Amino acid sequence: MRWSAGERKQLWPILEQVMAALAPLEGKRVLLGNAAGQVARLLAQRVGEGQVVGVDLDPKQLEAARRRARGWGLEGRLEFQRAEPDHLPFPDASFDALVSEFIMFPAPQPTRLGLSELARVLRPGGKMVLTDIITPEPPPPEVQAELGRIGLDYLCDATRNDFLGWMEEAGMRGVEVRDFTGLVRKVWEARRGEDSTPGHRRAYMLLLDDPQNSIGRGIFFIFVQGTKPVVPVRKGLEPRRVVST
C-alpha cells in the first residue's frame, strides 16, 4: 500500500499524533521499524543532535533509504541497518523511542518481532508508538486477494485488546489505543472516486460497502502508545484505554 502525496497530506493527523507522543524529540535516539517513506526524514529533522535509525529486512530497501538520506543531507542523523526477522541488532536499552508505522508504510516483508523484543531495546522511560491495520476476523482469502488489487495487501489479524495485552506483556505502561479508522476511510473513499480501473470496482465495494469486511466494520486503523517504566510496575495496576478519534 502506497499513499500519494495528496493522501499523505490528508493522513497528516496520524503523523502529528506520532510526533506529539514522542515530544520533545531534540537529542533523542529513535528506532524506526521501517526503511521506507518520509517518517524517517521528519523524525531526523527534529532530533537535532540525536539520531534516527531505521531497520528493514530487505537490502534493496535499505540501500534505497540510504540514498534518500544522502539526498536529504541527513547522513549524520539518519542511518539504516538490516534487522533479522525475529531479532533487532542492538543492545538492551539502546533507544529513547521506537516507532512502527504500518498505516503509513507497511513493511514489504513480514517479521516475527514480538513487542518484548521491541521493548528490550528501549531505555527505561522510553516511548513505544505503533500504528497498524487490524482485522479482528480475517477476511476470506478471496476478499484479501481483491483488496490486494487496490493496494491493501497488509492486514494484521488482531483486535485492539490484543494490542493492549501485548504491550502490557512487554512491560509497557500507560498503554493507550486511538482509532483513526474514520480518517483513513475518507482517504479510501476519495481514492475510489478517482480510480476508474474496471477491475478495481469489486475491491472498493468490499472495502467500503461490505457489511462484514469494510473499513469500520471488519478493518480498523489504530494508533497505540505506551511507556517503558523507569521502575518496574506490577501487572494490572494501571488502567488501559481505547480512545476513538
PDB file of C-alpha atoms in Angstrom:
ATOM      1  CA  MET A   1       0.000   0.000   0.000  1.00  0.00           C
ATOM      2  CA  ARG A   2       1.439   3.347  -1.012  1.00  0.00           C
ATOM      3  CA  TRP A   3      -0.177   6.721  -0.488  1.00  0.00           C
ATOM      4  CA  SER A   4       0.096   9.618  -2.905  1.00  0.00           C
ATOM      5  CA  ALA A   5       1.436  12.978  -1.753  1.00  0.00           C
ATOM      6  CA  GLY A   6      -2.125  14.307  -1.507  1.00  0.00           C
ATOM      7  CA  GLU A   7      -3.252  11.297   0.508  1.00  0.00           C
ATOM      8  CA  ARG A   8      -0.323  11.628   2.888  1.00  0.00           C
ATOM      9  CA  LYS A   9      -1.370  15.224   3.465  1.00  0.00           C
ATOM     10  CA  GLN A  10      -4.849  14.018   4.428  1.00  0.00           C
ATOM     11  CA  LEU A  11      -3.285  11.467   6.767  1.00  0.00           C
ATOM     12  CA  TRP A  12      -1.047  14.063   8.404  1.00  0.00           C
ATOM     13  CA  PRO A  13      -3.027  13.963  11.726  1.00  0.00           C
ATOM     14  CA  ILE A  14      -1.674  10.440  12.255  1.00  0.00           C
ATOM     15  CA  LEU A  15       1.906  11.649  11.852  1.00  0.00           C
ATOM     16  CA  GLU A  16       1.151  14.594  14.128  1.00  0.00           C
ATOM     17  CA  GLN A  17      -0.011  12.117  16.750  1.00  0.00           C
ATOM     18  CA  VAL A  18       3.237  10.164  16.382  1.00  0.00           C
ATOM     19  CA  MET A  19       5.351  13.312  16.758  1.00  0.00           C
ATOM     20  CA  ALA A  20       3.302  14.521  19.736  1.00  0.00           C
ATOM     21  CA  ALA A  21       3.686  11.183  21.505  1.00  0.00           C
ATOM     22  CA  LEU A  22       7.487  11.368  21.163  1.00  0.00           C
ATOM     23  CA  ALA A  23       7.876  15.068  22.002  1.00  0.00           C
ATOM     24  CA  PRO A  24      10.272  16.557  22.795  1.00  0.00           C
ATOM     25  CA  LEU A  25      12.403  14.863  20.131  1.00  0.00           C
ATOM     26  CA  GLU A  26      15.519  17.016  20.494  1.00  0.00           C
ATOM     27  CA  GLY A  27      18.538  14.892  21.328  1.00  0.00           C
ATOM     28  CA  LYS A  28      16.702  11.570  21.298  1.00  0.00           C
ATOM     29  CA  ARG A  29      17.824   8.353  19.657  1.00  0.00           C
ATOM     30  CA  VAL A  30      14.815   6.883  17.827  1.00  0.00           C
ATOM     31  CA  LEU A  31      14.384   3.457  16.251  1.00  0.00           C
ATOM     32  CA  LEU A  32      12.091   3.358  13.215  1.00  0.00           C
ATOM     33  CA  GLY A  33      10.754  -0.049  12.232  1.00  0.00           C
ATOM     34  CA  ASN A  34      10.748   0.632   8.509  1.00  0.00           C
ATOM     35  CA  ALA A  35      13.246   1.987   5.996  1.00  0.00           C
ATOM     36  CA  ALA A  36      10.615   3.306   3.571  1.00  0.00           C
ATOM     37  CA  GLY A  37       8.818   6.609   3.489  1.00  0.00           C
ATOM     38  CA  GLN A  38       9.036  10.124   4.812  1.00  0.00           C
ATOM     39  CA  VAL A  39       8.636   9.442   8.544  1.00  0.00           C
ATOM     40  CA  ALA A  40      12.382   8.826   8.868  1.00  0.00           C
ATOM     41  CA  ARG A  41      13.059  12.236   7.343  1.00  0.00           C
ATOM     42  CA  LEU A  42      10.537  14.003   9.579  1.00  0.00           C
ATOM     43  CA  LEU A  43      11.997  12.431  12.699  1.00  0.00           C
ATOM     44  CA  ALA A  44      15.602  13.101  11.674  1.00  0.00           C
ATOM     45  CA  GLN A  45      14.809  16.759  11.068  1.00  0.00           C
ATOM     46  CA  ARG A  46      13.514  17.066  14.635  1.00  0.00           C
ATOM     47  CA  VAL A  47      16.014  15.151  16.741  1.00  0.00           C
ATOM     48  CA  GLY A  48      18.714  17.807  16.436  1.00  0.00           C
ATOM     49  CA  GLU A  49      21.869  16.270  17.892  1.00  0.00           C
ATOM     50  CA  GLY A  50      20.047  12.966  18.295  1.00  0.00           C
ATOM     51  CA  GLN A  51      19.765  10.155  15.776  1.00  0.00           C
ATOM     52  CA  VAL A  52      17.158   8.122  13.888  1.00  0.00           C
ATOM     53  CA  VAL A  53      17.934   4.521  12.986  1.00  0.00           C
ATOM     54  CA  GLY A  54      15.667   2.740  10.500  1.00  0.00           C
ATOM     55  CA  VAL A  55      15.650  -1.046  10.186  1.00  0.00           C
ATOM     56  CA  ASP A  56      14.460  -3.323   7.400  1.00  0.00           C
ATOM     57  CA  LEU A  57      14.829  -6.915   6.224  1.00  0.00           C
ATOM     58  CA  ASP A  58      15.336  -6.075   2.558  1.00  0.00           C
ATOM     59  CA  PRO A  59      18.863  -4.999   1.459  1.00  0.00           C
ATOM     60  CA  LYS A  60      17.405  -3.202  -1.566  1.00  0.00           C
ATOM     61  CA  GLN A  61      15.062  -1.168   0.632  1.00  0.00           C
ATOM     62  CA  LEU A  62      17.981  -0.294   2.887  1.00  0.00           C
ATOM     63  CA  GLU A  63      20.176   0.883   0.029  1.00  0.00           C
ATOM     64  CA  ALA A  64      17.340   2.989  -1.409  1.00  0.00           C
ATOM     65  CA  ALA A  65      16.764   4.513   2.051  1.00  0.00           C
ATOM     66  CA  ARG A  66      20.466   5.329   2.395  1.00  0.00           C
ATOM     67  CA  ARG A  67      20.448   7.083  -0.980  1.00  0.00           C
ATOM     68  CA  ARG A  68      17.468   9.155   0.111  1.00  0.00           C
ATOM     69  CA  ALA A  69      19.195  10.099   3.372  1.00  0.00           C
ATOM     70  CA  ARG A  70      22.236  11.298   1.422  1.00  0.00           C
ATOM     71  CA  GLY A  71      19.972  13.321  -0.848  1.00  0.00           C
ATOM     72  CA  TRP A  72      18.276  14.913   2.154  1.00  0.00           C
ATOM     73  CA  GLY A  73      21.624  15.819   3.722  1.00  0.00           C
ATOM     74  CA  LEU A  74      20.773  13.833   6.854  1.00  0.00           C
ATOM     75  CA  GLU A  75      23.509  11.193   6.839  1.00  0.00           C
ATOM     76  CA  GLY A  76      24.750  12.092  10.313  1.00  0.00           C
ATOM     77  CA  ARG A  77      21.340  11.974  11.915  1.00  0.00           C
ATOM     78  CA  LEU A  78      19.712   9.227   9.873  1.00  0.00           C
ATOM     79  CA  GLU A  79      21.084   5.732   9.306  1.00  0.00           C
ATOM     80  CA  PHE A  80      19.680   2.360   8.308  1.00  0.00           C
ATOM     81  CA  GLN A  81      20.574  -1.144   9.399  1.00  0.00           C
ATOM     82  CA  ARG A  82      19.413  -4.604   8.487  1.00  0.00           C
ATOM     83  CA  ALA A  83      17.350  -6.482  11.090  1.00  0.00           C
ATOM     84  CA  GLU A  84      16.710 -10.179  11.412  1.00  0.00           C
ATOM     85  CA  PRO A  85      13.089 -11.403  11.140  1.00  0.00           C
ATOM     86  CA  ASP A  86      12.978 -12.108  14.883  1.00  0.00           C
ATOM     87  CA  HIS A  87      15.797 -10.014  16.341  1.00  0.00           C
ATOM     88  CA  LEU A  88      16.934  -6.389  16.449  1.00  0.00           C
ATOM     89  CA  PRO A  89      20.721  -5.929  16.096  1.00  0.00           C
ATOM     90  CA  PHE A  90      21.073  -3.602  19.101  1.00  0.00           C
ATOM     91  CA  PRO A  91      21.968  -3.959  22.786  1.00  0.00           C
ATOM     92  CA  ASP A  92      19.364  -3.593  25.504  1.00  0.00           C
ATOM     93  CA  ALA A  93      18.172  -0.054  26.261  1.00  0.00           C
ATOM     94  CA  SER A  94      19.701   1.480  23.108  1.00  0.00           C
ATOM     95  CA  PHE A  95      16.891   3.904  22.175  1.00  0.00           C
ATOM     96  CA  ASP A  96      14.795   6.645  23.738  1.00  0.00           C
ATOM     97  CA  ALA A  97      11.811   5.887  21.481  1.00  0.00           C
ATOM     98  CA  LEU A  98      10.565   3.363  18.946  1.00  0.00           C
ATOM     99  CA  VAL A  99       8.139   3.898  16.065  1.00  0.00           C
ATOM    100  CA  SER A 100       6.488   1.233  13.906  1.00  0.00           C
ATOM    101  CA  GLU A 101       4.183   2.891  11.358  1.00  0.00           C
ATOM    102  CA  PHE A 102       2.290   0.283   9.374  1.00  0.00           C
ATOM    103  CA  ILE A 103      -0.601   2.600   8.500  1.00  0.00           C
ATOM    104  CA  MET A 104       1.717   4.831   6.524  1.00  0.00           C
ATOM    105  CA  PHE A 105       4.301   2.377   5.195  1.00  0.00           C
ATOM    106  CA  PRO A 106       3.632  -1.351   5.676  1.00  0.00           C
ATOM    107  CA  ALA A 107       6.789  -3.449   5.532  1.00  0.00           C
ATOM    108  CA  PRO A 108       7.130  -5.406   2.275  1.00  0.00           C
ATOM    109  CA  GLN A 109       8.368  -8.455   4.201  1.00  0.00           C
ATOM    110  CA  PRO A 110       6.789  -9.872   7.381  1.00  0.00           C
ATOM    111  CA  THR A 111       8.767 -10.132  10.605  1.00  0.00           C
ATOM    112  CA  ARG A 112       8.404 -12.238  13.725  1.00  0.00           C
ATOM    113  CA  LEU A 113       9.459  -9.433  16.035  1.00  0.00           C
ATOM    114  CA  GLY A 114       7.397  -9.543  19.202  1.00  0.00           C
ATOM    115  CA  LEU A 115       6.722  -6.467  21.287  1.00  0.00           C
ATOM    116  CA  SER A 116       9.023  -7.838  24.000  1.00  0.00           C
ATOM    117  CA  GLU A 117      11.934  -7.635  21.542  1.00  0.00           C
ATOM    118  CA  LEU A 118      10.953  -4.074  20.673  1.00  0.00           C
ATOM    119  CA  ALA A 119      10.694  -3.174  24.357  1.00  0.00           C
ATOM    120  CA  ARG A 120      14.096  -4.753  25.025  1.00  0.00           C
ATOM    121  CA  VAL A 121      15.935  -2.051  23.056  1.00  0.00           C
ATOM    122  CA  LEU A 122      14.027   0.800  24.755  1.00  0.00           C
ATOM    123  CA  ARG A 123      15.576   2.669  27.640  1.00  0.00           C
ATOM    124  CA  PRO A 124      13.548   2.995  30.848  1.00  0.00           C
ATOM    125  CA  GLY A 125      11.160   5.888  30.329  1.00  0.00           C
ATOM    126  CA  GLY A 126      11.223   5.344  26.553  1.00  0.00           C
ATOM    127  CA  LYS A 127       8.084   5.581  24.435  1.00  0.00           C
ATOM    128  CA  MET A 128       6.851   2.931  22.003  1.00  0.00           C
ATOM    129  CA  VAL A 129       4.470   4.095  19.250  1.00  0.00           C
ATOM    130  CA  LEU A 130       2.759   1.725  16.825  1.00  0.00           C
ATOM    131  CA  THR A 131       0.259   2.217  14.039  1.00  0.00           C
ATOM    132  CA  ASP A 132      -1.405  -0.767  12.421  1.00  0.00           C
ATOM    133  CA  ILE A 133      -4.213  -2.029  10.194  1.00  0.00           C
ATOM    134  CA  ILE A 134      -6.193  -4.636  12.084  1.00  0.00           C
ATOM    135  CA  THR A 135      -8.924  -7.094  11.242  1.00  0.00           C
ATOM    136  CA  PRO A 136     -10.431  -8.890  14.263  1.00  0.00           C
ATOM    137  CA  GLU A 137     -11.932 -11.526  11.961  1.00  0.00           C
ATOM    138  CA  PRO A 138      -9.647 -12.174   8.968  1.00  0.00           C
ATOM    139  CA  PRO A 139     -11.480 -11.757   5.643  1.00  0.00           C
ATOM    140  CA  PRO A 140     -11.749 -14.823   3.402  1.00  0.00           C
ATOM    141  CA  PRO A 141      -8.753 -15.341   1.087  1.00  0.00           C
ATOM    142  CA  GLU A 142     -10.727 -14.239  -1.959  1.00  0.00           C
ATOM    143  CA  VAL A 143     -11.612 -10.945  -0.239  1.00  0.00           C
ATOM    144  CA  GLN A 144      -7.982 -10.378   0.748  1.00  0.00           C
ATOM    145  CA  ALA A 145      -6.945 -11.039  -2.857  1.00  0.00           C
ATOM    146  CA  GLU A 146      -9.419  -8.417  -4.097  1.00  0.00           C
ATOM    147  CA  LEU A 147      -8.174  -5.852  -1.564  1.00  0.00           C
ATOM    148  CA  GLY A 148      -4.638  -6.506  -2.713  1.00  0.00           C
ATOM    149  CA  ARG A 149      -5.635  -5.355  -6.201  1.00  0.00           C
ATOM    150  CA  ILE A 150      -6.085  -1.813  -4.896  1.00  0.00           C
ATOM    151  CA  GLY A 151      -3.005  -1.831  -2.703  1.00  0.00           C
ATOM    152  CA  LEU A 152      -4.331  -3.008   0.656  1.00  0.00           C
ATOM    153  CA  ASP A 153      -2.087  -6.042   0.812  1.00  0.00           C
ATOM    154  CA  TYR A 154      -1.317  -5.928   4.527  1.00  0.00           C
ATOM    155  CA  LEU A 155      -3.702  -6.738   7.401  1.00  0.00           C
ATOM    156  CA  CYS A 156      -2.859  -7.672  10.994  1.00  0.00           C
ATOM    157  CA  ASP A 157      -5.160 -10.351  12.418  1.00  0.00           C
ATOM    158  CA  ALA A 158      -5.735  -8.797  15.837  1.00  0.00           C
ATOM    159  CA  THR A 159      -8.075  -6.730  17.995  1.00  0.00           C
ATOM    160  CA  ARG A 160      -7.484  -3.559  19.982  1.00  0.00           C
ATOM    161  CA  ASN A 161      -7.473  -5.630  23.160  1.00  0.00           C
ATOM    162  CA  ASP A 162      -4.802  -7.882  21.653  1.00  0.00           C
ATOM    163  CA  PHE A 163      -2.543  -4.852  21.288  1.00  0.00           C
ATOM    164  CA  LEU A 164      -3.305  -3.701  24.808  1.00  0.00           C
ATOM    165  CA  GLY A 165      -2.405  -7.125  26.150  1.00  0.00           C
ATOM    166  CA  TRP A 166       0.753  -7.446  24.031  1.00  0.00           C
ATOM    167  CA  MET A 167       2.009  -4.048  25.153  1.00  0.00           C
ATOM    168  CA  GLU A 168       1.414  -4.853  28.805  1.00  0.00           C
ATOM    169  CA  GLU A 169       3.043  -8.279  28.470  1.00  0.00           C
ATOM    170  CA  ALA A 170       6.083  -6.492  27.025  1.00  0.00           C
ATOM    171  CA  GLY A 171       6.230  -4.389  30.192  1.00  0.00           C
ATOM    172  CA  MET A 172       4.831  -1.168  28.746  1.00  0.00           C
ATOM    173  CA  ARG A 173       2.671   1.087  30.902  1.00  0.00           C
ATOM    174  CA  GLY A 174       0.219   3.917  30.230  1.00  0.00           C
ATOM    175  CA  VAL A 175      -0.925   1.966  27.188  1.00  0.00           C
ATOM    176  CA  GLU A 176      -3.445   3.795  25.010  1.00  0.00           C
ATOM    177  CA  VAL A 177      -5.131   2.904  21.734  1.00  0.00           C
ATOM    178  CA  ARG A 178      -6.581   5.544  19.429  1.00  0.00           C
ATOM    179  CA  ASP A 179      -8.786   4.796  16.460  1.00  0.00           C
ATOM    180  CA  PHE A 180      -8.058   6.567  13.161  1.00  0.00           C
ATOM    181  CA  THR A 181     -10.453   4.438  11.112  1.00  0.00           C
ATOM    182  CA  GLY A 182     -12.752   7.330  10.198  1.00  0.00           C
ATOM    183  CA  LEU A 183      -9.889   9.477   8.928  1.00  0.00           C
ATOM    184  CA  VAL A 184      -8.374   6.698   6.800  1.00  0.00           C
ATOM    185  CA  ARG A 185     -11.776   5.692   5.428  1.00  0.00           C
ATOM    186  CA  LYS A 186     -12.210   9.186   3.951  1.00  0.00           C
ATOM    187  CA  VAL A 187      -8.917   8.807   2.113  1.00  0.00           C
ATOM    188  CA  TRP A 188     -10.012   5.470   0.634  1.00  0.00           C
ATOM    189  CA  GLU A 189     -13.371   6.940  -0.368  1.00  0.00           C
ATOM    190  CA  ALA A 190     -11.585   9.730  -2.214  1.00  0.00           C
ATOM    191  CA  ARG A 191      -9.303   7.192  -3.903  1.00  0.00           C
ATOM    192  CA  ARG A 192     -12.324   5.223  -5.127  1.00  0.00           C
ATOM    193  CA  GLY A 193     -13.753   8.369  -6.660  1.00  0.00           C
ATOM    194  CA  GLU A 194     -10.549   8.934  -8.616  1.00  0.00           C
ATOM    195  CA  ASP A 195      -9.861   5.323  -9.651  1.00  0.00           C
ATOM    196  CA  SER A 196     -11.641   4.350 -12.879  1.00  0.00           C
ATOM    197  CA  THR A 197      -9.960   0.951 -13.289  1.00  0.00           C
ATOM    198  CA  PRO A 198     -12.796  -1.547 -14.027  1.00  0.00           C
ATOM    199  CA  GLY A 199     -11.005  -4.388 -12.259  1.00  0.00           C
ATOM    200  CA  HIS A 200     -10.955  -2.412  -9.010  1.00  0.00           C
ATOM    201  CA  ARG A 201     -14.702  -1.887  -8.582  1.00  0.00           C
ATOM    202  CA  ARG A 202     -15.367  -5.043  -6.582  1.00  0.00           C
ATOM    203  CA  ALA A 203     -12.393  -4.370  -4.313  1.00  0.00           C
ATOM    204  CA  TYR A 204     -13.670  -0.900  -3.428  1.00  0.00           C
ATOM    205  CA  MET A 205     -17.153  -2.283  -2.828  1.00  0.00           C
ATOM    206  CA  LEU A 206     -15.740  -4.817  -0.372  1.00  0.00           C
ATOM    207  CA  LEU A 207     -13.512  -2.255   1.309  1.00  0.00           C
ATOM    208  CA  LEU A 208     -16.125   0.488   1.686  1.00  0.00           C
ATOM    209  CA  ASP A 209     -19.593  -1.093   1.440  1.00  0.00           C
ATOM    210  CA  ASP A 210     -19.410  -4.708   2.552  1.00  0.00           C
ATOM    211  CA  PRO A 211     -21.370  -5.299   5.804  1.00  0.00           C
ATOM    212  CA  GLN A 212     -18.681  -7.576   7.231  1.00  0.00           C
ATOM    213  CA  ASN A 213     -15.304  -6.705   5.738  1.00  0.00           C
ATOM    214  CA  SER A 214     -15.408  -2.977   5.050  1.00  0.00           C
ATOM    215  CA  ILE A 215     -13.482  -0.232   6.840  1.00  0.00           C
ATOM    216  CA  GLY A 216     -15.194   0.415  10.153  1.00  0.00           C
ATOM    217  CA  ARG A 217     -16.872  -2.997  10.224  1.00  0.00           C
ATOM    218  CA  GLY A 218     -14.093  -5.500   9.670  1.00  0.00           C
ATOM    219  CA  ILE A 219     -10.982  -3.361   9.109  1.00  0.00           C
ATOM    220  CA  PHE A 220      -9.679  -0.741  11.537  1.00  0.00           C
ATOM    221  CA  PHE A 221      -6.719   1.644  11.625  1.00  0.00           C
ATOM    222  CA  ILE A 222      -5.226   2.142  15.081  1.00  0.00           C
ATOM    223  CA  PHE A 223      -2.540   4.103  16.900  1.00  0.00           C
ATOM    224  CA  VAL A 224      -1.013   2.546  20.034  1.00  0.00           C
ATOM    225  CA  GLN A 225       1.392   4.083  22.527  1.00  0.00           C
ATOM    226  CA  GLY A 226       2.976   3.020  25.787  1.00  0.00           C
ATOM    227  CA  THR A 227       5.953   3.843  28.007  1.00  0.00           C
ATOM    228  CA  LYS A 228       8.639   1.583  29.414  1.00  0.00           C
ATOM    229  CA  PRO A 229       8.612   2.255  33.156  1.00  0.00           C
ATOM    230  CA  VAL A 230      11.685   3.583  34.908  1.00  0.00           C
ATOM    231  CA  VAL A 231      10.815   1.385  37.869  1.00  0.00           C
ATOM    232  CA  PRO A 232       9.073  -1.935  37.070  1.00  0.00           C
ATOM    233  CA  VAL A 233       5.348  -1.788  37.786  1.00  0.00           C
ATOM    234  CA  ARG A 234       3.329  -4.821  38.790  1.00  0.00           C
ATOM    235  CA  LYS A 235       0.816  -6.007  36.210  1.00  0.00           C
ATOM    236  CA  GLY A 236      -2.736  -4.792  36.494  1.00  0.00           C
ATOM    237  CA  LEU A 237      -2.038  -1.608  38.473  1.00  0.00           C
ATOM    238  CA  GLU A 238      -2.667   0.781  35.619  1.00  0.00           C
ATOM    239  CA  PRO A 239      -5.839   1.027  33.508  1.00  0.00           C
ATOM    240  CA  ARG A 240      -5.825   0.569  29.761  1.00  0.00           C
ATOM    241  CA  ARG A 241      -7.621   2.949  27.447  1.00  0.00           C
ATOM    242  CA  VAL A 242      -9.161   2.737  24.000  1.00  0.00           C
ATOM    243  CA  VAL A 243      -9.865   6.164  22.557  1.00  0.00           C
ATOM    244  CA  SER A 244     -11.957   6.950  19.480  1.00  0.00           C
ATOM    245  CA  THR A 245     -10.672   9.769  17.309  1.00  0.00           C
TER     246      THR A 245
END
